[in-house]
PDB file of C-alpha atoms in Angstrom:
ATOM      1  CA  UNK A  23     -57.187  38.836  13.145  1.00  0.00           C
ATOM      2  CA  UNK A  24     -58.953  35.938  11.421  1.00  0.00           C
ATOM      3  CA  UNK A  25     -61.994  36.202   9.189  1.00  0.00           C
ATOM      4  CA  UNK A  26     -64.055  34.419  11.786  1.00  0.00           C
ATOM      5  CA  UNK A  27     -63.068  36.855  14.536  1.00  0.00           C
ATOM      6  CA  UNK A  28     -63.908  39.882  12.418  1.00  0.00           C
ATOM      7  CA  UNK A  29     -67.133  38.245  11.264  1.00  0.00           C
ATOM      8  CA  UNK A  30     -68.232  37.634  14.829  1.00  0.00           C
ATOM      9  CA  UNK A  31     -67.322  41.196  15.781  1.00  0.00           C
ATOM     10  CA  UNK A  32     -69.435  42.759  13.048  1.00  0.00           C
ATOM     11  CA  UNK A  33     -72.184  40.132  13.013  1.00  0.00           C
ATOM     12  CA  UNK A  34     -71.853  38.491   9.612  1.00  0.00           C
ATOM     13  CA  UNK A  35     -70.873  35.110   8.262  1.00  0.00           C
ATOM     14  CA  UNK A  36     -67.113  34.583   8.058  1.00  0.00           C
ATOM     15  CA  UNK A  37     -67.500  33.715   4.384  1.00  0.00           C
ATOM     16  CA  UNK A  38     -68.819  37.217   3.812  1.00  0.00           C
ATOM     17  CA  UNK A  39     -65.558  38.633   5.155  1.00  0.00           C
ATOM     18  CA  UNK A  40     -63.688  36.417   2.702  1.00  0.00           C
ATOM     19  CA  UNK A  41     -65.752  37.695  -0.211  1.00  0.00           C
ATOM     20  CA  UNK A  42     -65.206  41.274   0.987  1.00  0.00           C
ATOM     21  CA  UNK A  43     -61.445  40.718   1.080  1.00  0.00           C
ATOM     22  CA  UNK A  44     -61.494  39.432  -2.447  1.00  0.00           C
ATOM     23  CA  UNK A  45     -63.715  42.224  -3.731  1.00  0.00           C
ATOM     24  CA  UNK A  46     -66.485  39.807  -4.753  1.00  0.00           C
ATOM     25  CA  UNK A  47     -69.058  41.457  -2.527  1.00  0.00           C
ATOM     26  CA  UNK A  48     -69.874  45.113  -1.927  1.00  0.00           C
ATOM     27  CA  UNK A  49     -71.006  45.623   1.676  1.00  0.00           C
ATOM     28  CA  UNK A  50     -73.928  47.689   2.826  1.00  0.00           C
ATOM     29  CA  UNK A  51     -73.145  51.055   4.348  1.00  0.00           C
ATOM     30  CA  UNK A  52     -74.032  49.618   7.751  1.00  0.00           C
ATOM     31  CA  UNK A  53     -71.573  46.751   7.445  1.00  0.00           C
ATOM     32  CA  UNK A  54     -68.845  49.042   6.101  1.00  0.00           C
ATOM     33  CA  UNK A  55     -69.318  51.389   9.045  1.00  0.00           C
ATOM     34  CA  UNK A  56     -69.281  48.477  11.504  1.00  0.00           C
ATOM     35  CA  UNK A  57     -66.010  47.190  10.096  1.00  0.00           C
ATOM     36  CA  UNK A  58     -64.453  50.667  10.145  1.00  0.00           C
ATOM     37  CA  UNK A  59     -65.628  51.209  13.715  1.00  0.00           C
ATOM     38  CA  UNK A  60     -64.234  47.839  14.734  1.00  0.00           C
ATOM     39  CA  UNK A  61     -60.774  48.874  13.522  1.00  0.00           C
ATOM     40  CA  UNK A  62     -61.225  52.398  14.887  1.00  0.00           C
ATOM     41  CA  UNK A  63     -60.621  54.070  11.538  1.00  0.00           C
ATOM     42  CA  UNK A  64     -62.637  56.071   9.029  1.00  0.00           C
ATOM     43  CA  UNK A  65     -64.569  54.012   6.520  1.00  0.00           C
ATOM     44  CA  UNK A  66     -62.428  55.454   3.707  1.00  0.00           C
ATOM     45  CA  UNK A  67     -59.447  53.713   5.271  1.00  0.00           C
ATOM     46  CA  UNK A  68     -61.079  50.327   4.726  1.00  0.00           C
ATOM     47  CA  UNK A  69     -63.170  50.778   1.601  1.00  0.00           C
ATOM     48  CA  UNK A  70     -62.542  52.853  -1.473  1.00  0.00           C
ATOM     49  CA  UNK A  71     -64.003  53.341  -4.933  1.00  0.00           C
ATOM     50  CA  UNK A  72     -60.495  52.859  -6.297  1.00  0.00           C
ATOM     51  CA  UNK A  73     -58.245  49.877  -5.653  1.00  0.00           C
ATOM     52  CA  UNK A  74     -55.821  50.297  -2.817  1.00  0.00           C
ATOM     53  CA  UNK A  75     -52.146  50.176  -3.806  1.00  0.00           C
ATOM     54  CA  UNK A  76     -50.767  46.711  -3.152  1.00  0.00           C
ATOM     55  CA  UNK A  77     -48.153  46.321  -0.478  1.00  0.00           C
ATOM     56  CA  UNK A  78     -48.057  42.516  -0.546  1.00  0.00           C
ATOM     57  CA  UNK A  79     -49.780  39.549  -2.125  1.00  0.00           C
ATOM     58  CA  UNK A  80     -50.920  39.113  -5.677  1.00  0.00           C
ATOM     59  CA  UNK A  81     -51.498  42.062  -7.916  1.00  0.00           C
ATOM     60  CA  UNK A  82     -55.166  42.839  -8.390  1.00  0.00           C
ATOM     61  CA  UNK A  83     -56.331  41.728  -4.942  1.00  0.00           C
ATOM     62  CA  UNK A  84     -57.337  44.392  -2.541  1.00  0.00           C
ATOM     63  CA  UNK A  85     -59.874  45.382   0.112  1.00  0.00           C
TER      64      UNK A  85
ATOM     65  CA  UNK B   2     -89.163  21.882  26.758  1.00  0.00           C
ATOM     66  CA  UNK B   3     -89.811  18.167  27.013  1.00  0.00           C
ATOM     67  CA  UNK B   4     -89.852  16.023  23.946  1.00  0.00           C
ATOM     68  CA  UNK B   5     -93.593  15.395  24.188  1.00  0.00           C
ATOM     69  CA  UNK B   6     -94.385  19.109  24.234  1.00  0.00           C
ATOM     70  CA  UNK B   7     -92.271  20.064  21.253  1.00  0.00           C
ATOM     71  CA  UNK B   8     -94.046  21.505  18.272  1.00  0.00           C
ATOM     72  CA  UNK B   9     -94.192  19.978  14.828  1.00  0.00           C
ATOM     73  CA  UNK B  10     -91.865  22.682  13.512  1.00  0.00           C
ATOM     74  CA  UNK B  11     -89.349  21.853  16.226  1.00  0.00           C
ATOM     75  CA  UNK B  12     -89.496  18.190  15.263  1.00  0.00           C
ATOM     76  CA  UNK B  13     -89.064  19.146  11.621  1.00  0.00           C
ATOM     77  CA  UNK B  14     -86.007  21.195  12.600  1.00  0.00           C
ATOM     78  CA  UNK B  15     -84.592  18.092  14.281  1.00  0.00           C
ATOM     79  CA  UNK B  16     -85.279  16.061  11.170  1.00  0.00           C
ATOM     80  CA  UNK B  17     -83.441  18.588   9.016  1.00  0.00           C
ATOM     81  CA  UNK B  18     -80.471  18.616  11.409  1.00  0.00           C
ATOM     82  CA  UNK B  19     -80.497  14.822  11.352  1.00  0.00           C
ATOM     83  CA  UNK B  20     -79.776  14.894   7.617  1.00  0.00           C
ATOM     84  CA  UNK B  21     -76.447  16.569   8.358  1.00  0.00           C
ATOM     85  CA  UNK B  22     -76.962  19.190   5.666  1.00  0.00           C
ATOM     86  CA  UNK B  23     -77.088  22.215   8.046  1.00  0.00           C
ATOM     87  CA  UNK B  24     -73.809  21.147   9.658  1.00  0.00           C
ATOM     88  CA  UNK B  25     -72.262  20.671   6.242  1.00  0.00           C
ATOM     89  CA  UNK B  26     -73.380  24.111   5.095  1.00  0.00           C
ATOM     90  CA  UNK B  27     -71.967  25.657   8.264  1.00  0.00           C
ATOM     91  CA  UNK B  28     -68.531  24.197   7.543  1.00  0.00           C
ATOM     92  CA  UNK B  29     -65.882  26.585   6.281  1.00  0.00           C
ATOM     93  CA  UNK B  30     -65.823  26.670   2.491  1.00  0.00           C
ATOM     94  CA  UNK B  31     -62.058  26.753   2.394  1.00  0.00           C
ATOM     95  CA  UNK B  32     -61.320  23.162   3.313  1.00  0.00           C
ATOM     96  CA  UNK B  33     -61.777  21.737  -0.163  1.00  0.00           C
ATOM     97  CA  UNK B  34     -64.344  19.202   1.062  1.00  0.00           C
ATOM     98  CA  UNK B  35     -67.360  21.383   0.434  1.00  0.00           C
ATOM     99  CA  UNK B  36     -68.950  20.772  -2.918  1.00  0.00           C
ATOM    100  CA  UNK B  37     -71.479  23.257  -4.300  1.00  0.00           C
ATOM    101  CA  UNK B  38     -74.915  21.643  -4.576  1.00  0.00           C
ATOM    102  CA  UNK B  39     -75.167  21.273  -8.327  1.00  0.00           C
ATOM    103  CA  UNK B  40     -75.722  17.671  -9.394  1.00  0.00           C
ATOM    104  CA  UNK B  41     -78.807  16.954  -7.342  1.00  0.00           C
ATOM    105  CA  UNK B  42     -80.796  19.918  -8.764  1.00  0.00           C
ATOM    106  CA  UNK B  43     -79.573  19.112 -12.278  1.00  0.00           C
ATOM    107  CA  UNK B  44     -80.661  15.490 -11.868  1.00  0.00           C
ATOM    108  CA  UNK B  45     -84.122  16.505 -10.642  1.00  0.00           C
ATOM    109  CA  UNK B  46     -84.549  18.942 -13.538  1.00  0.00           C
ATOM    110  CA  UNK B  47     -83.394  16.288 -16.015  1.00  0.00           C
ATOM    111  CA  UNK B  48     -85.904  13.769 -14.636  1.00  0.00           C
ATOM    112  CA  UNK B  49     -88.721  16.310 -14.784  1.00  0.00           C
ATOM    113  CA  UNK B  50     -87.806  17.235 -18.371  1.00  0.00           C
ATOM    114  CA  UNK B  51     -87.648  13.550 -19.270  1.00  0.00           C
ATOM    115  CA  UNK B  52     -91.125  13.041 -17.886  1.00  0.00           C
ATOM    116  CA  UNK B  53     -92.442  15.876 -20.065  1.00  0.00           C
ATOM    117  CA  UNK B  54     -90.603  14.615 -23.133  1.00  0.00           C
ATOM    118  CA  UNK B  55     -92.027  11.112 -22.649  1.00  0.00           C
ATOM    119  CA  UNK B  56     -95.499  12.641 -22.863  1.00  0.00           C
ATOM    120  CA  UNK B  57     -94.627  13.970 -26.327  1.00  0.00           C
ATOM    121  CA  UNK B  58     -92.802  10.881 -27.612  1.00  0.00           C
ATOM    122  CA  UNK B  59     -95.408   8.269 -26.679  1.00  0.00           C
ATOM    123  CA  UNK B  60     -98.745  10.079 -26.912  1.00  0.00           C
ATOM    124  CA  UNK B  61    -100.656   6.913 -27.775  1.00  0.00           C
ATOM    125  CA  UNK B  62     -99.553   5.241 -24.578  1.00  0.00           C
ATOM    126  CA  UNK B  63    -100.343   8.406 -22.681  1.00  0.00           C
ATOM    127  CA  UNK B  64    -103.898   8.414 -24.010  1.00  0.00           C
ATOM    128  CA  UNK B  65    -104.417   4.937 -22.632  1.00  0.00           C
ATOM    129  CA  UNK B  66    -103.511   6.049 -19.162  1.00  0.00           C
ATOM    130  CA  UNK B  67    -106.420   5.774 -16.817  1.00  0.00           C
ATOM    131  CA  UNK B  68    -107.545   8.149 -14.136  1.00  0.00           C
ATOM    132  CA  UNK B  69    -105.897   5.867 -11.624  1.00  0.00           C
ATOM    133  CA  UNK B  70    -102.513   6.555 -13.171  1.00  0.00           C
ATOM    134  CA  UNK B  71    -103.122  10.274 -13.031  1.00  0.00           C
ATOM    135  CA  UNK B  72    -104.120   9.952  -9.393  1.00  0.00           C
ATOM    136  CA  UNK B  73    -100.984   7.922  -8.748  1.00  0.00           C
ATOM    137  CA  UNK B  74     -98.916  10.765 -10.141  1.00  0.00           C
ATOM    138  CA  UNK B  75    -100.537  13.342  -7.888  1.00  0.00           C
ATOM    139  CA  UNK B  76     -98.333  12.551  -4.855  1.00  0.00           C
ATOM    140  CA  UNK B  77     -95.268  13.198  -7.009  1.00  0.00           C
ATOM    141  CA  UNK B  78     -96.701  16.544  -8.042  1.00  0.00           C
ATOM    142  CA  UNK B  79     -97.662  17.449  -4.487  1.00  0.00           C
ATOM    143  CA  UNK B  80     -94.207  16.407  -3.305  1.00  0.00           C
ATOM    144  CA  UNK B  81     -92.570  18.524  -5.997  1.00  0.00           C
ATOM    145  CA  UNK B  82     -94.675  21.574  -5.265  1.00  0.00           C
ATOM    146  CA  UNK B  83     -94.326  21.069  -1.522  1.00  0.00           C
ATOM    147  CA  UNK B  84     -90.565  20.803  -1.805  1.00  0.00           C
ATOM    148  CA  UNK B  85     -90.449  23.975  -3.847  1.00  0.00           C
ATOM    149  CA  UNK B  86     -92.606  25.869  -1.386  1.00  0.00           C
ATOM    150  CA  UNK B  87     -90.591  24.671   1.597  1.00  0.00           C
ATOM    151  CA  UNK B  88     -87.242  25.415  -0.018  1.00  0.00           C
ATOM    152  CA  UNK B  89     -88.230  28.839  -1.293  1.00  0.00           C
ATOM    153  CA  UNK B  90     -90.449  30.241   1.424  1.00  0.00           C
ATOM    154  CA  UNK B  91     -89.530  28.510   4.668  1.00  0.00           C
ATOM    155  CA  UNK B  92     -85.833  29.158   4.225  1.00  0.00           C
ATOM    156  CA  UNK B  93     -86.202  32.835   3.414  1.00  0.00           C
ATOM    157  CA  UNK B  94     -89.422  34.365   2.132  1.00  0.00           C
ATOM    158  CA  UNK B  95     -88.734  36.155  -1.130  1.00  0.00           C
ATOM    159  CA  UNK B  96     -85.444  37.711  -0.277  1.00  0.00           C
ATOM    160  CA  UNK B  97     -86.088  38.410   3.362  1.00  0.00           C
ATOM    161  CA  UNK B  98     -83.255  37.047   5.433  1.00  0.00           C
ATOM    162  CA  UNK B  99     -83.848  33.960   7.521  1.00  0.00           C
ATOM    163  CA  UNK B 100     -82.626  34.050  11.077  1.00  0.00           C
ATOM    164  CA  UNK B 101     -79.117  32.962  10.227  1.00  0.00           C
ATOM    165  CA  UNK B 102     -78.661  34.887   6.985  1.00  0.00           C
ATOM    166  CA  UNK B 103     -76.333  37.836   6.896  1.00  0.00           C
ATOM    167  CA  UNK B 104     -76.705  40.594   4.322  1.00  0.00           C
ATOM    168  CA  UNK B 105     -74.652  38.852   1.600  1.00  0.00           C
ATOM    169  CA  UNK B 106     -76.598  35.620   1.954  1.00  0.00           C
ATOM    170  CA  UNK B 107     -79.903  37.504   1.932  1.00  0.00           C
ATOM    171  CA  UNK B 108     -78.834  39.328  -1.235  1.00  0.00           C
ATOM    172  CA  UNK B 109     -77.798  36.030  -2.828  1.00  0.00           C
ATOM    173  CA  UNK B 110     -81.116  34.447  -1.852  1.00  0.00           C
ATOM    174  CA  UNK B 111     -82.984  37.392  -3.356  1.00  0.00           C
ATOM    175  CA  UNK B 112     -80.951  37.254  -6.576  1.00  0.00           C
ATOM    176  CA  UNK B 113     -81.507  33.499  -6.800  1.00  0.00           C
ATOM    177  CA  UNK B 114     -85.256  33.851  -6.409  1.00  0.00           C
ATOM    178  CA  UNK B 115     -85.489  36.678  -8.917  1.00  0.00           C
ATOM    179  CA  UNK B 116     -83.485  34.639 -11.416  1.00  0.00           C
ATOM    180  CA  UNK B 117     -85.690  31.602 -10.795  1.00  0.00           C
ATOM    181  CA  UNK B 118     -88.978  33.491 -11.070  1.00  0.00           C
ATOM    182  CA  UNK B 119     -87.811  35.383 -14.148  1.00  0.00           C
ATOM    183  CA  UNK B 120     -86.763  32.198 -15.904  1.00  0.00           C
ATOM    184  CA  UNK B 121     -89.992  30.446 -14.923  1.00  0.00           C
ATOM    185  CA  UNK B 122     -92.042  33.368 -16.249  1.00  0.00           C
ATOM    186  CA  UNK B 123     -90.134  33.273 -19.545  1.00  0.00           C
ATOM    187  CA  UNK B 124     -90.421  29.482 -19.893  1.00  0.00           C
ATOM    188  CA  UNK B 125     -94.133  29.498 -19.126  1.00  0.00           C
ATOM    189  CA  UNK B 126     -94.752  32.490 -21.370  1.00  0.00           C
ATOM    190  CA  UNK B 127     -93.154  30.597 -24.248  1.00  0.00           C
ATOM    191  CA  UNK B 128     -94.242  27.100 -23.314  1.00  0.00           C
ATOM    192  CA  UNK B 129     -97.941  27.608 -22.769  1.00  0.00           C
ATOM    193  CA  UNK B 130     -98.712  28.941 -26.270  1.00  0.00           C
ATOM    194  CA  UNK B 131     -96.562  26.173 -27.739  1.00  0.00           C
ATOM    195  CA  UNK B 132     -98.492  23.530 -25.784  1.00  0.00           C
ATOM    196  CA  UNK B 133    -101.801  25.069 -26.854  1.00  0.00           C
ATOM    197  CA  UNK B 134    -100.765  25.049 -30.508  1.00  0.00           C
ATOM    198  CA  UNK B 135     -99.491  21.470 -30.268  1.00  0.00           C
ATOM    199  CA  UNK B 136    -102.670  20.284 -28.594  1.00  0.00           C
ATOM    200  CA  UNK B 137    -104.735  21.691 -31.471  1.00  0.00           C
ATOM    201  CA  UNK B 138    -102.313  20.604 -34.168  1.00  0.00           C
ATOM    202  CA  UNK B 139    -101.950  17.025 -32.942  1.00  0.00           C
ATOM    203  CA  UNK B 140    -105.520  16.813 -31.688  1.00  0.00           C
ATOM    204  CA  UNK B 141    -104.596  15.625 -28.215  1.00  0.00           C
ATOM    205  CA  UNK B 142    -107.103  13.537 -26.312  1.00  0.00           C
ATOM    206  CA  UNK B 143    -108.085  14.545 -22.791  1.00  0.00           C
ATOM    207  CA  UNK B 144    -105.832  11.980 -21.129  1.00  0.00           C
ATOM    208  CA  UNK B 145    -102.823  13.038 -23.157  1.00  0.00           C
ATOM    209  CA  UNK B 146    -103.451  16.715 -22.464  1.00  0.00           C
ATOM    210  CA  UNK B 147    -103.872  16.048 -18.762  1.00  0.00           C
ATOM    211  CA  UNK B 148    -100.588  14.145 -18.641  1.00  0.00           C
ATOM    212  CA  UNK B 149     -98.746  16.972 -20.373  1.00  0.00           C
ATOM    213  CA  UNK B 150    -100.261  19.539 -18.019  1.00  0.00           C
ATOM    214  CA  UNK B 151     -99.329  17.500 -14.948  1.00  0.00           C
ATOM    215  CA  UNK B 152     -95.818  16.930 -16.287  1.00  0.00           C
ATOM    216  CA  UNK B 153     -95.456  20.657 -16.934  1.00  0.00           C
ATOM    217  CA  UNK B 154     -96.640  21.387 -13.396  1.00  0.00           C
ATOM    218  CA  UNK B 155     -94.110  18.953 -11.958  1.00  0.00           C
ATOM    219  CA  UNK B 156     -91.377  20.560 -14.066  1.00  0.00           C
ATOM    220  CA  UNK B 157     -92.441  23.988 -12.810  1.00  0.00           C
ATOM    221  CA  UNK B 158     -92.365  22.827  -9.207  1.00  0.00           C
ATOM    222  CA  UNK B 159     -88.975  21.208  -9.711  1.00  0.00           C
ATOM    223  CA  UNK B 160     -87.539  24.356 -11.279  1.00  0.00           C
ATOM    224  CA  UNK B 161     -88.997  26.477  -8.489  1.00  0.00           C
ATOM    225  CA  UNK B 162     -87.361  24.248  -5.912  1.00  0.00           C
ATOM    226  CA  UNK B 163     -83.992  23.746  -7.575  1.00  0.00           C
ATOM    227  CA  UNK B 164     -83.109  26.812  -9.670  1.00  0.00           C
ATOM    228  CA  UNK B 165     -82.285  29.043  -6.674  1.00  0.00           C
ATOM    229  CA  UNK B 166     -79.845  26.397  -5.451  1.00  0.00           C
ATOM    230  CA  UNK B 167     -78.300  26.093  -8.897  1.00  0.00           C
ATOM    231  CA  UNK B 168     -77.967  29.861  -9.217  1.00  0.00           C
ATOM    232  CA  UNK B 169     -76.293  30.080  -5.803  1.00  0.00           C
ATOM    233  CA  UNK B 170     -74.001  27.214  -6.746  1.00  0.00           C
ATOM    234  CA  UNK B 171     -72.978  28.860 -10.013  1.00  0.00           C
ATOM    235  CA  UNK B 172     -72.296  32.166  -8.288  1.00  0.00           C
ATOM    236  CA  UNK B 173     -70.207  30.435  -5.631  1.00  0.00           C
ATOM    237  CA  UNK B 174     -66.487  31.179  -5.688  1.00  0.00           C
ATOM    238  CA  UNK B 175     -64.233  29.131  -3.470  1.00  0.00           C
ATOM    239  CA  UNK B 176     -62.403  31.209  -0.918  1.00  0.00           C
ATOM    240  CA  UNK B 177     -58.663  30.960  -0.517  1.00  0.00           C
ATOM    241  CA  UNK B 178     -57.291  29.837   2.819  1.00  0.00           C
ATOM    242  CA  UNK B 179     -56.519  32.538   5.354  1.00  0.00           C
TER     243      UNK B 179
END
């Protein structure tokens, strides 16, 4: 799924999804819940106070 | 709606779209073409500062300025203030999201405005006593004082109109490609 598709699904700018991916922006509770609902998972599966363990990509990047 | 029945605001919207800036802003920021708006605000601030500095460097010439010159400068001041008001309030009144803002953009707009207003308050809090002391110390004439005041107003209007853009530009981080 592209940033733009997710952005349209949850009603934000696609750049906002990019900043979320990179950890540069902390979403509101409403947006976090919308994203979790879109993927059909609990919000803790998408967002966490601690960094998620990396499975690929550069170290230090995480949702 | 026919063209003849369109409101002034609608025509202004068309004029803004005609500039191409909205389309440019809507472009993805990952293509490398998009440049943060930084030089134009810096240039405007530099020109406004220069205008104020000129009032200090050549006070004798300033004193010779007639009322006509002051009146001639009024459109520039009105334009500066008007630009600031339009940029700040029409595009998102004090942190409230405009129609196309999402929550991140609204938060950025709010942060930008708070930064701008805070800096303006600090600059004016420091600058006004300094100007008062200088006017007494150097015994400014009315024309000189009026020029300094107008220049300070123009600088204020310029900062009000450009600092939020600069703040947003500085806080901008280019996104990697998907």
